[in-house]
Amino acid sequence: MSETDIVLCMLFIMVVAADTKKASVWHVLSVETTDYLKGIFATMILFHHITQVTGGSIFLNMGYLGVSGFLFCSGYGLFCSYNAQKDYVYKIIYRKIPEILLISFITIVYSAMYFNFLGGVLLSEFAKILAGNRLLNWYFTEIIVLYILFAVSIKAARDSHKVLAIYNFILTTGMAGILCIMYLFGGVGLHWFISLYAFPFGVLFGVTGDKILKLVSSKKRTFLVGILFLIVFLCINYAKIWRYHILLKLTRILILCLSSVIFCVVICGIFRMYQSRGILSWIGKRSAEMILTQQIALHVFRNNIIYVKNDIMWVLGSLVMQIGLMMVVRPLYNQVRLKFK
């Protein structure tokens, strides 16, 4: 365990412990709890990217879990919005997706300007934007496709919530199959699809949330499911047997997909009755801004002009920069959101 690992673990535990409070009114998964969870997931993803630079190990394999959490919240949130507004499919197509596209375009523009100033942006980078690079995180391409699949599921389901959940699972499986083939031929990375099933699980949770919560309705059951997840997580990410045969690699992919869903069950079991005192909720509400500006935040103090050698100092500087960037771009993105309301 490196010094950076220790610092990141201490920061993560301190923030979650100090910022967590019991919800005043219980709900299966309230907006306040969802914002709180998004804050945790966004922090996991940030620390994962920091660890990739510093060579740490604790958060190295937690990136896909953070993404799984976001996809779960997206699937659950979309279903709840659809359940409240029966014409929500039109809002997805004509408001939600155009909003994401415009925000992504703005991000590409200022990211290209920044990286061009500090060394240039290759034309090939613009051609690979949809696959994800330093100009735009791949997550936003994926979430647009998932939104489209959800809209198709709504039209196919014809007001049946259970059929909607089934169609969404089938369509997501088709998407996962395409991405898996692309992965085997080097077209995309593993991270593109190992978290995918968290999205239809979020939809399913919206449809039958109370029944799923029965799996973790007691502390004993939550503990057992948590231990199961921990065993699966350690085996699948740190055992070396998976590299030796193509069938083992495919098996690992399937278990990774399963672990992302188990992770969501564990999180719901542990945190469904908790909310943020302020910090994690603040991050959660700005999680999109955090992910969109992350490449710049981690680049400011390590580039061809400024280079902070000490990992701890670089981490602290990057965290401050990340918070600053979230505050700077928030008003800009809010103006975009207002246009589509």
mmCIF file of C-alpha atoms in Angstrom:
data_model
loop_
_atom_site.group_PDB
_atom_site.id
_atom_site.type_symbol
_atom_site.label_atom_id
_atom_site.label_comp_id
_atom_site.label_asym_id
_atom_site.label_seq_id
_atom_site.Cartn_x
_atom_site.Cartn_y
_atom_site.Cartn_z
ATOM 1 C CA MET A 1 0.000 0.000 0.000
ATOM 2 C CA SER A 2 1.457 3.339 -1.072
ATOM 3 C CA GLU A 3 1.356 6.643 0.802
ATOM 4 C CA THR A 4 -1.181 7.894 -1.733
ATOM 5 C CA ASP A 5 -3.420 4.896 -1.008
ATOM 6 C CA ILE A 6 -3.342 5.715 2.702
ATOM 7 C CA VAL A 7 -4.205 9.375 2.098
ATOM 8 C CA LEU A 8 -7.067 8.542 -0.292
ATOM 9 C CA CYS A 9 -8.492 5.873 2.042
ATOM 10 C CA MET A 10 -8.367 8.232 5.010
ATOM 11 C CA LEU A 11 -10.042 11.027 3.027
ATOM 12 C CA PHE A 12 -12.748 8.705 1.719
ATOM 13 C CA ILE A 13 -13.565 7.165 5.117
ATOM 14 C CA MET A 14 -13.485 10.536 6.893
ATOM 15 C CA VAL A 15 -15.815 12.213 4.382
ATOM 16 C CA VAL A 16 -18.328 9.335 4.270
ATOM 17 C CA ALA A 17 -18.326 8.885 8.061
ATOM 18 C CA ALA A 18 -18.579 12.595 8.884
ATOM 19 C CA ASP A 19 -21.111 13.450 6.183
ATOM 20 C CA THR A 20 -23.597 10.594 6.707
ATOM 21 C CA LYS A 21 -26.846 11.009 8.618
ATOM 22 C CA LYS A 22 -30.055 9.003 8.937
ATOM 23 C CA ALA A 23 -32.919 10.109 6.725
ATOM 24 C CA SER A 24 -35.704 11.955 8.547
ATOM 25 C CA VAL A 25 -38.344 10.340 6.309
ATOM 26 C CA TRP A 26 -37.794 6.830 4.950
ATOM 27 C CA HIS A 27 -38.218 6.134 1.251
ATOM 28 C CA VAL A 28 -37.142 3.190 -0.900
ATOM 29 C CA LEU A 29 -34.558 5.453 -2.533
ATOM 30 C CA SER A 30 -35.239 9.167 -2.152
ATOM 31 C CA VAL A 31 -33.789 11.976 -4.270
ATOM 32 C CA GLU A 32 -31.697 13.056 -1.253
ATOM 33 C CA THR A 33 -30.302 9.540 -0.803
ATOM 34 C CA THR A 34 -29.603 9.285 -4.535
ATOM 35 C CA ASP A 35 -27.622 12.558 -4.464
ATOM 36 C CA TYR A 36 -25.721 11.235 -1.458
ATOM 37 C CA LEU A 37 -24.897 7.984 -3.272
ATOM 38 C CA LYS A 38 -23.850 9.854 -6.412
ATOM 39 C CA GLY A 39 -21.404 11.813 -4.252
ATOM 40 C CA ILE A 40 -19.872 8.540 -3.045
ATOM 41 C CA PHE A 41 -19.716 7.099 -6.577
ATOM 42 C CA ALA A 42 -18.181 10.282 -8.029
ATOM 43 C CA THR A 43 -15.501 10.257 -5.315
ATOM 44 C CA MET A 44 -14.729 6.595 -6.066
ATOM 45 C CA ILE A 45 -14.256 7.399 -9.755
ATOM 46 C CA LEU A 46 -12.044 10.417 -9.005
ATOM 47 C CA PHE A 47 -9.856 8.386 -6.636
ATOM 48 C CA HIS A 48 -9.723 5.580 -9.206
ATOM 49 C CA HIS A 49 -8.318 7.970 -11.816
ATOM 50 C CA ILE A 50 -5.864 9.428 -9.303
ATOM 51 C CA THR A 51 -4.670 5.915 -8.454
ATOM 52 C CA GLN A 52 -4.048 5.188 -12.135
ATOM 53 C CA VAL A 53 -1.548 8.067 -12.157
ATOM 54 C CA THR A 54 0.138 7.416 -8.809
ATOM 55 C CA GLY A 55 0.350 3.625 -9.186
ATOM 56 C CA GLY A 56 -1.747 2.848 -6.111
ATOM 57 C CA SER A 57 -3.868 -0.252 -5.638
ATOM 58 C CA ILE A 58 -6.796 0.360 -3.262
ATOM 59 C CA PHE A 59 -9.038 2.300 -5.664
ATOM 60 C CA LEU A 60 -7.495 0.884 -8.850
ATOM 61 C CA ASN A 61 -10.302 -1.644 -9.426
ATOM 62 C CA MET A 62 -13.154 0.479 -8.070
ATOM 63 C CA GLY A 63 -13.770 2.614 -11.131
ATOM 64 C CA TYR A 64 -16.297 0.215 -12.642
ATOM 65 C CA LEU A 65 -18.150 0.072 -9.312
ATOM 66 C CA GLY A 66 -18.533 3.852 -9.270
ATOM 67 C CA VAL A 67 -19.814 3.741 -12.857
ATOM 68 C CA SER A 68 -22.161 0.894 -11.885
ATOM 69 C CA GLY A 69 -23.594 3.094 -9.157
ATOM 70 C CA PHE A 70 -24.209 5.944 -11.588
ATOM 71 C CA LEU A 71 -25.861 3.647 -14.143
ATOM 72 C CA PHE A 72 -28.036 2.141 -11.413
ATOM 73 C CA CYS A 73 -29.149 5.614 -10.264
ATOM 74 C CA SER A 74 -29.792 6.623 -13.899
ATOM 75 C CA GLY A 75 -31.943 3.570 -14.597
ATOM 76 C CA TYR A 76 -33.849 3.992 -11.346
ATOM 77 C CA GLY A 77 -34.281 7.752 -11.830
ATOM 78 C CA LEU A 78 -35.492 7.389 -15.417
ATOM 79 C CA PHE A 79 -38.081 4.806 -14.416
ATOM 80 C CA CYS A 80 -39.364 6.975 -11.545
ATOM 81 C CA SER A 81 -39.642 9.986 -13.876
ATOM 82 C CA TYR A 82 -41.422 7.864 -16.500
ATOM 83 C CA ASN A 83 -43.791 6.512 -13.854
ATOM 84 C CA ALA A 84 -44.702 10.063 -12.873
ATOM 85 C CA GLN A 85 -44.977 11.366 -16.462
ATOM 86 C CA LYS A 86 -46.442 8.937 -18.974
ATOM 87 C CA ASP A 87 -45.201 10.974 -21.959
ATOM 88 C CA TYR A 88 -41.650 10.867 -20.591
ATOM 89 C CA VAL A 89 -40.325 9.089 -23.698
ATOM 90 C CA TYR A 90 -40.635 12.379 -25.609
ATOM 91 C CA LYS A 91 -38.756 14.225 -22.889
ATOM 92 C CA ILE A 92 -35.920 11.671 -23.178
ATOM 93 C CA ILE A 93 -35.658 12.062 -26.953
ATOM 94 C CA TYR A 94 -36.262 15.798 -27.294
ATOM 95 C CA ARG A 95 -34.877 17.133 -24.013
ATOM 96 C CA LYS A 96 -32.627 14.783 -22.043
ATOM 97 C CA ILE A 97 -30.485 13.505 -24.943
ATOM 98 C CA PRO A 98 -30.094 16.919 -26.674
ATOM 99 C CA GLU A 99 -29.121 18.381 -23.281
ATOM 100 C CA ILE A 100 -26.359 15.779 -22.841
ATOM 101 C CA LEU A 101 -25.196 16.306 -26.434
ATOM 102 C CA LEU A 102 -24.920 20.082 -25.993
ATOM 103 C CA ILE A 103 -23.133 19.769 -22.649
ATOM 104 C CA SER A 104 -20.751 17.252 -24.227
ATOM 105 C CA PHE A 105 -20.089 19.582 -27.159
ATOM 106 C CA ILE A 106 -19.287 22.488 -24.813
ATOM 107 C CA THR A 107 -16.949 20.214 -22.850
ATOM 108 C CA ILE A 108 -15.143 19.137 -26.024
ATOM 109 C CA VAL A 109 -14.633 22.769 -27.042
ATOM 110 C CA TYR A 110 -13.088 24.028 -23.802
ATOM 111 C CA SER A 111 -11.114 20.783 -23.275
ATOM 112 C CA ALA A 112 -9.629 21.076 -26.772
ATOM 113 C CA MET A 113 -8.725 24.716 -26.105
ATOM 114 C CA TYR A 114 -7.045 23.797 -22.813
ATOM 115 C CA PHE A 115 -5.039 20.825 -24.094
ATOM 116 C CA ASN A 116 -4.145 22.653 -27.311
ATOM 117 C CA PHE A 117 -2.688 25.511 -25.250
ATOM 118 C CA LEU A 118 -0.511 23.061 -23.299
ATOM 119 C CA GLY A 119 0.818 21.007 -26.160
ATOM 120 C CA GLY A 120 -1.682 20.572 -28.950
ATOM 121 C CA VAL A 121 -4.643 18.373 -29.769
ATOM 122 C CA LEU A 122 -4.346 15.871 -32.600
ATOM 123 C CA LEU A 123 -7.099 15.646 -35.194
ATOM 124 C CA SER A 124 -7.294 11.919 -34.478
ATOM 125 C CA GLU A 125 -8.505 12.774 -30.971
ATOM 126 C CA PHE A 126 -11.630 14.397 -32.393
ATOM 127 C CA ALA A 127 -12.298 11.275 -34.440
ATOM 128 C CA LYS A 128 -12.183 9.131 -31.288
ATOM 129 C CA ILE A 129 -14.348 11.324 -29.061
ATOM 130 C CA LEU A 130 -17.270 8.868 -29.067
ATOM 131 C CA ALA A 131 -14.978 6.123 -27.778
ATOM 132 C CA GLY A 132 -13.884 8.400 -24.933
ATOM 133 C CA ASN A 133 -10.645 10.309 -24.464
ATOM 134 C CA ARG A 134 -9.318 13.376 -22.655
ATOM 135 C CA LEU A 135 -11.765 15.609 -24.560
ATOM 136 C CA LEU A 136 -14.883 13.698 -23.466
ATOM 137 C CA ASN A 137 -15.430 10.848 -21.017
ATOM 138 C CA TRP A 138 -16.775 7.675 -22.661
ATOM 139 C CA TYR A 139 -19.541 7.500 -20.033
ATOM 140 C CA PHE A 140 -21.582 10.174 -21.818
ATOM 141 C CA THR A 141 -21.640 8.268 -25.093
ATOM 142 C CA GLU A 142 -22.780 5.170 -23.249
ATOM 143 C CA ILE A 143 -25.492 6.932 -21.246
ATOM 144 C CA ILE A 144 -26.963 8.438 -24.434
ATOM 145 C CA VAL A 145 -27.273 4.958 -25.967
ATOM 146 C CA LEU A 146 -28.829 3.623 -22.750
ATOM 147 C CA TYR A 147 -31.346 6.491 -22.735
ATOM 148 C CA ILE A 148 -32.321 5.604 -26.309
ATOM 149 C CA LEU A 149 -32.726 1.925 -25.389
ATOM 150 C CA PHE A 150 -34.890 2.913 -22.423
ATOM 151 C CA ALA A 151 -37.097 5.047 -24.679
ATOM 152 C CA VAL A 152 -37.467 2.122 -27.101
ATOM 153 C CA SER A 153 -38.367 -0.120 -24.157
ATOM 154 C CA ILE A 154 -41.116 2.296 -23.090
ATOM 155 C CA LYS A 155 -42.689 2.269 -26.549
ATOM 156 C CA ALA A 156 -42.457 -1.526 -26.809
ATOM 157 C CA ALA A 157 -43.802 -2.181 -23.294
ATOM 158 C CA ARG A 158 -47.109 -0.322 -23.827
ATOM 159 C CA ASP A 159 -47.561 0.821 -20.214
ATOM 160 C CA SER A 160 -46.548 -2.496 -18.617
ATOM 161 C CA HIS A 161 -43.784 -1.872 -16.080
ATOM 162 C CA LYS A 162 -42.691 -5.506 -15.921
ATOM 163 C CA VAL A 163 -42.523 -5.778 -19.709
ATOM 164 C CA LEU A 164 -40.551 -2.521 -19.755
ATOM 165 C CA ALA A 165 -37.973 -4.021 -17.378
ATOM 166 C CA ILE A 166 -37.736 -7.177 -19.524
ATOM 167 C CA TYR A 167 -37.336 -5.283 -22.797
ATOM 168 C CA ASN A 168 -34.724 -3.018 -21.256
ATOM 169 C CA PHE A 169 -32.755 -6.027 -20.022
ATOM 170 C CA ILE A 170 -32.906 -7.657 -23.479
ATOM 171 C CA LEU A 171 -31.827 -4.492 -25.311
ATOM 172 C CA THR A 172 -29.007 -3.864 -22.832
ATOM 173 C CA THR A 173 -27.854 -7.454 -23.335
ATOM 174 C CA GLY A 174 -27.733 -6.824 -27.081
ATOM 175 C CA MET A 175 -25.637 -3.715 -26.455
ATOM 176 C CA ALA A 176 -23.351 -5.687 -24.117
ATOM 177 C CA GLY A 177 -22.910 -8.386 -26.774
ATOM 178 C CA ILE A 178 -21.867 -5.832 -29.408
ATOM 179 C CA LEU A 179 -19.427 -4.189 -26.995
ATOM 180 C CA CYS A 180 -18.009 -7.567 -25.975
ATOM 181 C CA ILE A 181 -17.281 -8.404 -29.634
ATOM 182 C CA MET A 182 -15.679 -4.977 -30.091
ATOM 183 C CA TYR A 183 -13.610 -5.615 -26.955
ATOM 184 C CA LEU A 184 -12.331 -8.956 -28.257
ATOM 185 C CA PHE A 185 -11.188 -7.214 -31.458
ATOM 186 C CA GLY A 186 -9.639 -4.281 -29.599
ATOM 187 C CA GLY A 187 -12.365 -1.730 -30.410
ATOM 188 C CA VAL A 188 -13.293 -0.744 -26.840
ATOM 189 C CA GLY A 189 -12.023 -1.353 -23.336
ATOM 190 C CA LEU A 190 -13.469 -3.728 -20.758
ATOM 191 C CA HIS A 191 -14.807 -0.781 -18.768
ATOM 192 C CA TRP A 192 -17.350 -0.085 -21.526
ATOM 193 C CA PHE A 193 -19.643 -2.964 -20.650
ATOM 194 C CA ILE A 194 -18.841 -4.570 -17.281
ATOM 195 C CA SER A 195 -21.062 -2.004 -15.532
ATOM 196 C CA LEU A 196 -23.867 -2.060 -18.109
ATOM 197 C CA TYR A 197 -26.271 -4.337 -16.262
ATOM 198 C CA ALA A 198 -26.458 -1.902 -13.362
ATOM 199 C CA PHE A 199 -28.715 0.242 -15.593
ATOM 200 C CA PRO A 200 -31.483 -2.345 -16.243
ATOM 201 C CA PHE A 201 -31.131 -3.400 -12.617
ATOM 202 C CA GLY A 202 -31.893 0.214 -11.651
ATOM 203 C CA VAL A 203 -35.005 0.041 -13.851
ATOM 204 C CA LEU A 204 -35.963 -3.282 -12.231
ATOM 205 C CA PHE A 205 -35.403 -1.759 -8.795
ATOM 206 C CA GLY A 206 -37.849 0.991 -9.705
ATOM 207 C CA VAL A 207 -40.420 -1.600 -10.779
ATOM 208 C CA THR A 208 -40.018 -4.025 -7.838
ATOM 209 C CA GLY A 209 -37.842 -2.129 -5.343
ATOM 210 C CA ASP A 210 -39.575 -3.448 -2.244
ATOM 211 C CA LYS A 211 -39.107 -7.073 -3.307
ATOM 212 C CA ILE A 212 -35.415 -6.600 -4.055
ATOM 213 C CA LEU A 213 -34.906 -4.893 -0.700
ATOM 214 C CA LYS A 214 -36.154 -8.066 1.006
ATOM 215 C CA LEU A 215 -32.834 -9.648 -0.002
ATOM 216 C CA VAL A 216 -31.108 -7.201 2.348
ATOM 217 C CA SER A 217 -34.002 -6.463 4.708
ATOM 218 C CA SER A 218 -31.949 -7.327 7.798
ATOM 219 C CA LYS A 219 -28.440 -6.462 8.914
ATOM 220 C CA LYS A 220 -27.545 -10.155 8.808
ATOM 221 C CA ARG A 221 -28.611 -10.496 5.171
ATOM 222 C CA THR A 222 -26.865 -7.261 4.225
ATOM 223 C CA PHE A 223 -23.704 -8.536 5.891
ATOM 224 C CA LEU A 224 -23.895 -11.875 4.048
ATOM 225 C CA VAL A 225 -24.487 -10.232 0.661
ATOM 226 C CA GLY A 226 -21.641 -7.803 1.423
ATOM 227 C CA ILE A 227 -19.272 -10.681 2.236
ATOM 228 C CA LEU A 228 -20.323 -12.423 -1.000
ATOM 229 C CA PHE A 229 -19.550 -9.276 -2.961
ATOM 230 C CA LEU A 230 -16.176 -8.814 -1.238
ATOM 231 C CA ILE A 231 -15.127 -12.400 -2.035
ATOM 232 C CA VAL A 232 -16.200 -12.051 -5.671
ATOM 233 C CA PHE A 233 -14.507 -8.646 -5.982
ATOM 234 C CA LEU A 234 -11.165 -9.852 -4.585
ATOM 235 C CA CYS A 235 -11.128 -13.064 -6.623
ATOM 236 C CA ILE A 236 -12.117 -11.457 -9.896
ATOM 237 C CA ASN A 237 -9.749 -8.474 -9.654
ATOM 238 C CA TYR A 238 -6.673 -9.885 -7.932
ATOM 239 C CA ALA A 239 -6.491 -13.586 -8.893
ATOM 240 C CA LYS A 240 -4.193 -14.281 -11.865
ATOM 241 C CA ILE A 241 -5.828 -17.411 -13.277
ATOM 242 C CA TRP A 242 -8.163 -15.438 -15.576
ATOM 243 C CA ARG A 243 -5.430 -14.506 -18.026
ATOM 244 C CA TYR A 244 -4.537 -18.034 -19.111
ATOM 245 C CA HIS A 245 -7.412 -19.013 -21.425
ATOM 246 C CA ILE A 246 -10.058 -17.275 -23.514
ATOM 247 C CA LEU A 247 -12.863 -19.134 -21.670
ATOM 248 C CA LEU A 248 -11.472 -17.936 -18.349
ATOM 249 C CA LYS A 249 -11.371 -14.377 -19.677
ATOM 250 C CA LEU A 250 -15.004 -14.596 -20.771
ATOM 251 C CA THR A 251 -15.938 -16.098 -17.402
ATOM 252 C CA ARG A 252 -14.228 -13.194 -15.667
ATOM 253 C CA ILE A 253 -16.235 -10.731 -17.776
ATOM 254 C CA LEU A 254 -19.506 -12.418 -16.785
ATOM 255 C CA ILE A 255 -18.572 -12.375 -13.088
ATOM 256 C CA LEU A 256 -17.511 -8.725 -13.328
ATOM 257 C CA CYS A 257 -20.945 -7.889 -14.755
ATOM 258 C CA LEU A 258 -22.560 -9.851 -11.918
ATOM 259 C CA SER A 259 -20.413 -8.144 -9.291
ATOM 260 C CA SER A 260 -21.551 -4.710 -10.491
ATOM 261 C CA VAL A 261 -25.170 -5.714 -9.792
ATOM 262 C CA ILE A 262 -24.316 -7.280 -6.415
ATOM 263 C CA PHE A 263 -22.540 -4.035 -5.532
ATOM 264 C CA CYS A 264 -25.753 -2.076 -6.182
ATOM 265 C CA VAL A 265 -27.713 -4.490 -3.960
ATOM 266 C CA VAL A 266 -25.173 -4.049 -1.150
ATOM 267 C CA ILE A 267 -25.210 -0.259 -1.483
ATOM 268 C CA CYS A 268 -29.024 -0.188 -1.362
ATOM 269 C CA GLY A 269 -29.003 -2.449 1.678
ATOM 270 C CA ILE A 270 -26.495 -0.352 3.593
ATOM 271 C CA PHE A 271 -27.293 3.221 2.554
ATOM 272 C CA ARG A 272 -31.012 3.235 1.625
ATOM 273 C CA MET A 273 -31.919 4.993 4.904
ATOM 274 C CA TYR A 274 -29.077 7.532 4.884
ATOM 275 C CA GLN A 275 -28.488 10.972 3.437
ATOM 276 C CA SER A 276 -25.686 13.519 3.249
ATOM 277 C CA ARG A 277 -25.131 16.363 5.684
ATOM 278 C CA GLY A 278 -23.968 18.481 2.769
ATOM 279 C CA ILE A 279 -20.609 17.534 1.255
ATOM 280 C CA LEU A 280 -21.484 14.331 -0.635
ATOM 281 C CA SER A 281 -24.843 15.750 -1.679
ATOM 282 C CA TRP A 282 -23.038 18.811 -3.074
ATOM 283 C CA ILE A 283 -20.720 16.525 -5.042
ATOM 284 C CA GLY A 284 -23.588 14.283 -6.144
ATOM 285 C CA LYS A 285 -25.577 17.172 -7.594
ATOM 286 C CA ARG A 286 -22.466 18.213 -9.525
ATOM 287 C CA SER A 287 -21.281 14.701 -10.424
ATOM 288 C CA ALA A 288 -21.683 15.327 -14.170
ATOM 289 C CA GLU A 289 -19.486 18.432 -13.903
ATOM 290 C CA MET A 290 -16.984 16.407 -11.894
ATOM 291 C CA ILE A 291 -16.668 13.664 -14.510
ATOM 292 C CA LEU A 292 -16.619 16.104 -17.438
ATOM 293 C CA THR A 293 -13.763 18.200 -15.987
ATOM 294 C CA GLN A 294 -11.754 15.367 -14.426
ATOM 295 C CA GLN A 295 -9.133 15.042 -17.174
ATOM 296 C CA ILE A 296 -8.290 18.735 -16.881
ATOM 297 C CA ALA A 297 -8.268 18.686 -13.065
ATOM 298 C CA LEU A 298 -5.727 15.852 -13.012
ATOM 299 C CA HIS A 299 -3.621 17.491 -15.730
ATOM 300 C CA VAL A 300 -3.190 21.016 -14.343
ATOM 301 C CA PHE A 301 -0.311 20.159 -12.013
ATOM 302 C CA ARG A 302 1.327 17.539 -14.227
ATOM 303 C CA ASN A 303 1.982 18.764 -17.763
ATOM 304 C CA ASN A 304 4.867 20.036 -19.892
ATOM 305 C CA ILE A 305 4.807 23.434 -18.123
ATOM 306 C CA ILE A 306 4.029 22.549 -14.485
ATOM 307 C CA TYR A 307 4.971 19.215 -12.964
ATOM 308 C CA VAL A 308 4.517 18.472 -9.255
ATOM 309 C CA LYS A 309 6.683 15.434 -8.491
ATOM 310 C CA ASN A 310 5.407 14.675 -5.002
ATOM 311 C CA ASP A 311 2.322 12.451 -5.296
ATOM 312 C CA ILE A 312 0.674 13.696 -2.108
ATOM 313 C CA MET A 313 1.046 17.356 -3.105
ATOM 314 C CA TRP A 314 -0.215 16.551 -6.598
ATOM 315 C CA VAL A 315 -3.260 14.738 -5.176
ATOM 316 C CA LEU A 316 -4.168 17.623 -2.874
ATOM 317 C CA GLY A 317 -3.666 20.180 -5.646
ATOM 318 C CA SER A 318 -5.768 18.108 -8.055
ATOM 319 C CA LEU A 319 -8.596 17.785 -5.516
ATOM 320 C CA VAL A 320 -8.670 21.560 -5.020
ATOM 321 C CA MET A 321 -8.606 22.066 -8.793
ATOM 322 C CA GLN A 322 -11.423 19.557 -9.260
ATOM 323 C CA ILE A 323 -13.656 21.404 -6.804
ATOM 324 C CA GLY A 324 -12.789 24.733 -8.438
ATOM 325 C CA LEU A 325 -13.616 23.482 -11.930
ATOM 326 C CA MET A 326 -16.946 22.072 -10.758
ATOM 327 C CA MET A 327 -17.873 25.488 -9.395
ATOM 328 C CA VAL A 328 -16.711 27.316 -12.542
ATOM 329 C CA VAL A 329 -18.554 25.184 -15.129
ATOM 330 C CA ARG A 330 -21.723 24.647 -13.072
ATOM 331 C CA PRO A 331 -23.387 27.973 -14.099
ATOM 332 C CA LEU A 332 -22.576 27.253 -17.766
ATOM 333 C CA TYR A 333 -24.142 23.792 -17.687
ATOM 334 C CA ASN A 334 -27.116 25.105 -15.714
ATOM 335 C CA GLN A 335 -27.859 27.532 -18.537
ATOM 336 C CA VAL A 336 -27.955 24.556 -20.920
ATOM 337 C CA ARG A 337 -30.276 22.642 -18.586
ATOM 338 C CA LEU A 338 -32.631 25.615 -18.343
ATOM 339 C CA LYS A 339 -32.962 25.722 -22.141
ATOM 340 C CA PHE A 340 -34.316 22.173 -22.179
ATOM 341 C CA LYS A 341 -36.772 22.481 -19.282
#
